[in-house]
PDB file of N, CA and C in Angstrom:
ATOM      1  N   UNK W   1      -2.451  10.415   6.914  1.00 52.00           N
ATOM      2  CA  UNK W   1      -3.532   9.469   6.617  1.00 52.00           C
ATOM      3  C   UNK W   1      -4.702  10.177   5.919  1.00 52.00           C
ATOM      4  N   UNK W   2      -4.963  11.295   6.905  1.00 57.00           N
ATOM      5  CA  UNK W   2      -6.158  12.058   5.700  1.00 57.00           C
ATOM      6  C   UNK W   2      -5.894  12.226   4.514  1.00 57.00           C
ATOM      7  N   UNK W   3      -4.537  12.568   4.152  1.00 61.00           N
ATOM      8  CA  UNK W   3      -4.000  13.064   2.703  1.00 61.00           C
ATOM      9  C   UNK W   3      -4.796  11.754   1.817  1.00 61.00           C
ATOM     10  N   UNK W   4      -4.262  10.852   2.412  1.00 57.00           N
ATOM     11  CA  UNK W   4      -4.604   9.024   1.706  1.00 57.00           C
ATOM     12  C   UNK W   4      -5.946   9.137   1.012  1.00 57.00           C
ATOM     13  N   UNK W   5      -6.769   9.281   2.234  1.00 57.00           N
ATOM     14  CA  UNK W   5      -8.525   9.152   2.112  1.00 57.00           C
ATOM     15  C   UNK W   5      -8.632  10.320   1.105  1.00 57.00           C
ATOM     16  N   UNK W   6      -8.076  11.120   0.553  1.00 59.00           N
ATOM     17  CA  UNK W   6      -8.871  12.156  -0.162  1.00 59.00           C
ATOM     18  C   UNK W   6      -8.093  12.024  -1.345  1.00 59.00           C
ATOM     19  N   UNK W   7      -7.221  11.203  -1.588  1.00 70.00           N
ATOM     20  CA  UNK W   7      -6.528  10.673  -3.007  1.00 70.00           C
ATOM     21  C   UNK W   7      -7.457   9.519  -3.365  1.00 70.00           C
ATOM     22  N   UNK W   8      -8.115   8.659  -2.267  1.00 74.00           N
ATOM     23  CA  UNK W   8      -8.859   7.804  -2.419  1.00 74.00           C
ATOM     24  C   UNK W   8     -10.376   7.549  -1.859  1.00 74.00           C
ATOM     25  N   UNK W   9     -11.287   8.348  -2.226  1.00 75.00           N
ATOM     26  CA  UNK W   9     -12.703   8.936  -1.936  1.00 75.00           C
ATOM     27  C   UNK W   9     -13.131   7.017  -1.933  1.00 75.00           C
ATOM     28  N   UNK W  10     -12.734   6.654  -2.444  1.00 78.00           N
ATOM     29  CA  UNK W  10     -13.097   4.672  -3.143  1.00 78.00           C
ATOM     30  C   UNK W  10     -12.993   4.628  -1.984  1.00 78.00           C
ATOM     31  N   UNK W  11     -11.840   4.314  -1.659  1.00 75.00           N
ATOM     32  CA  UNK W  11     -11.236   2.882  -0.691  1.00 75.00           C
ATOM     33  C   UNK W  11     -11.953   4.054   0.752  1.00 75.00           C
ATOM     34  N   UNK W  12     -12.171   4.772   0.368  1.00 73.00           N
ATOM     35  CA  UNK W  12     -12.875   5.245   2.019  1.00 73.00           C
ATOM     36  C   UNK W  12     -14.163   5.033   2.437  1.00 73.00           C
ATOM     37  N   UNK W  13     -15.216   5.047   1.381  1.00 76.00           N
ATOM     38  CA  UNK W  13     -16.236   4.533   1.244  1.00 76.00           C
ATOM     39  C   UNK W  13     -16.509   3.222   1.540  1.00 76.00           C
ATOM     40  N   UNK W  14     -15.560   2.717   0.667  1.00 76.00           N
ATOM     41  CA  UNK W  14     -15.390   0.990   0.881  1.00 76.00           C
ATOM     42  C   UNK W  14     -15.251   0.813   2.924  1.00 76.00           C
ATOM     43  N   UNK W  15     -14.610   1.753   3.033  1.00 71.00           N
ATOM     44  CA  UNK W  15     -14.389   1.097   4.761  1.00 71.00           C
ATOM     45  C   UNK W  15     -15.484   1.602   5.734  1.00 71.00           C
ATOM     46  N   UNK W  16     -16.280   2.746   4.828  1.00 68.00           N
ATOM     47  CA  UNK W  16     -17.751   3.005   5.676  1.00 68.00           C
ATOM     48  C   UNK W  16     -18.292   2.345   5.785  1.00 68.00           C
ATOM     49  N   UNK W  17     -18.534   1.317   4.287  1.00 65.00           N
ATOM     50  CA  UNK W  17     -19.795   0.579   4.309  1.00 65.00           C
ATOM     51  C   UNK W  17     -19.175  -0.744   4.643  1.00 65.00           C
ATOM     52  N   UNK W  18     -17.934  -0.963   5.370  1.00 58.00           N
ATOM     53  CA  UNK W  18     -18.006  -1.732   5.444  1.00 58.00           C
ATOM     54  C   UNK W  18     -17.827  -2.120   6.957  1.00 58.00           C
TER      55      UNK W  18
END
């Protein structure tokens, strides 16, 4: 799963702020 979040800096952000 970490691998995921650091191919996708976006969609991780997206789930901070959200």
């Amino acid at each position: 799963m970490g691998s995921c979040w650091a191919q996708q800096p976006k969609l991780m952000l997206s789930v901070f702020t959200d």
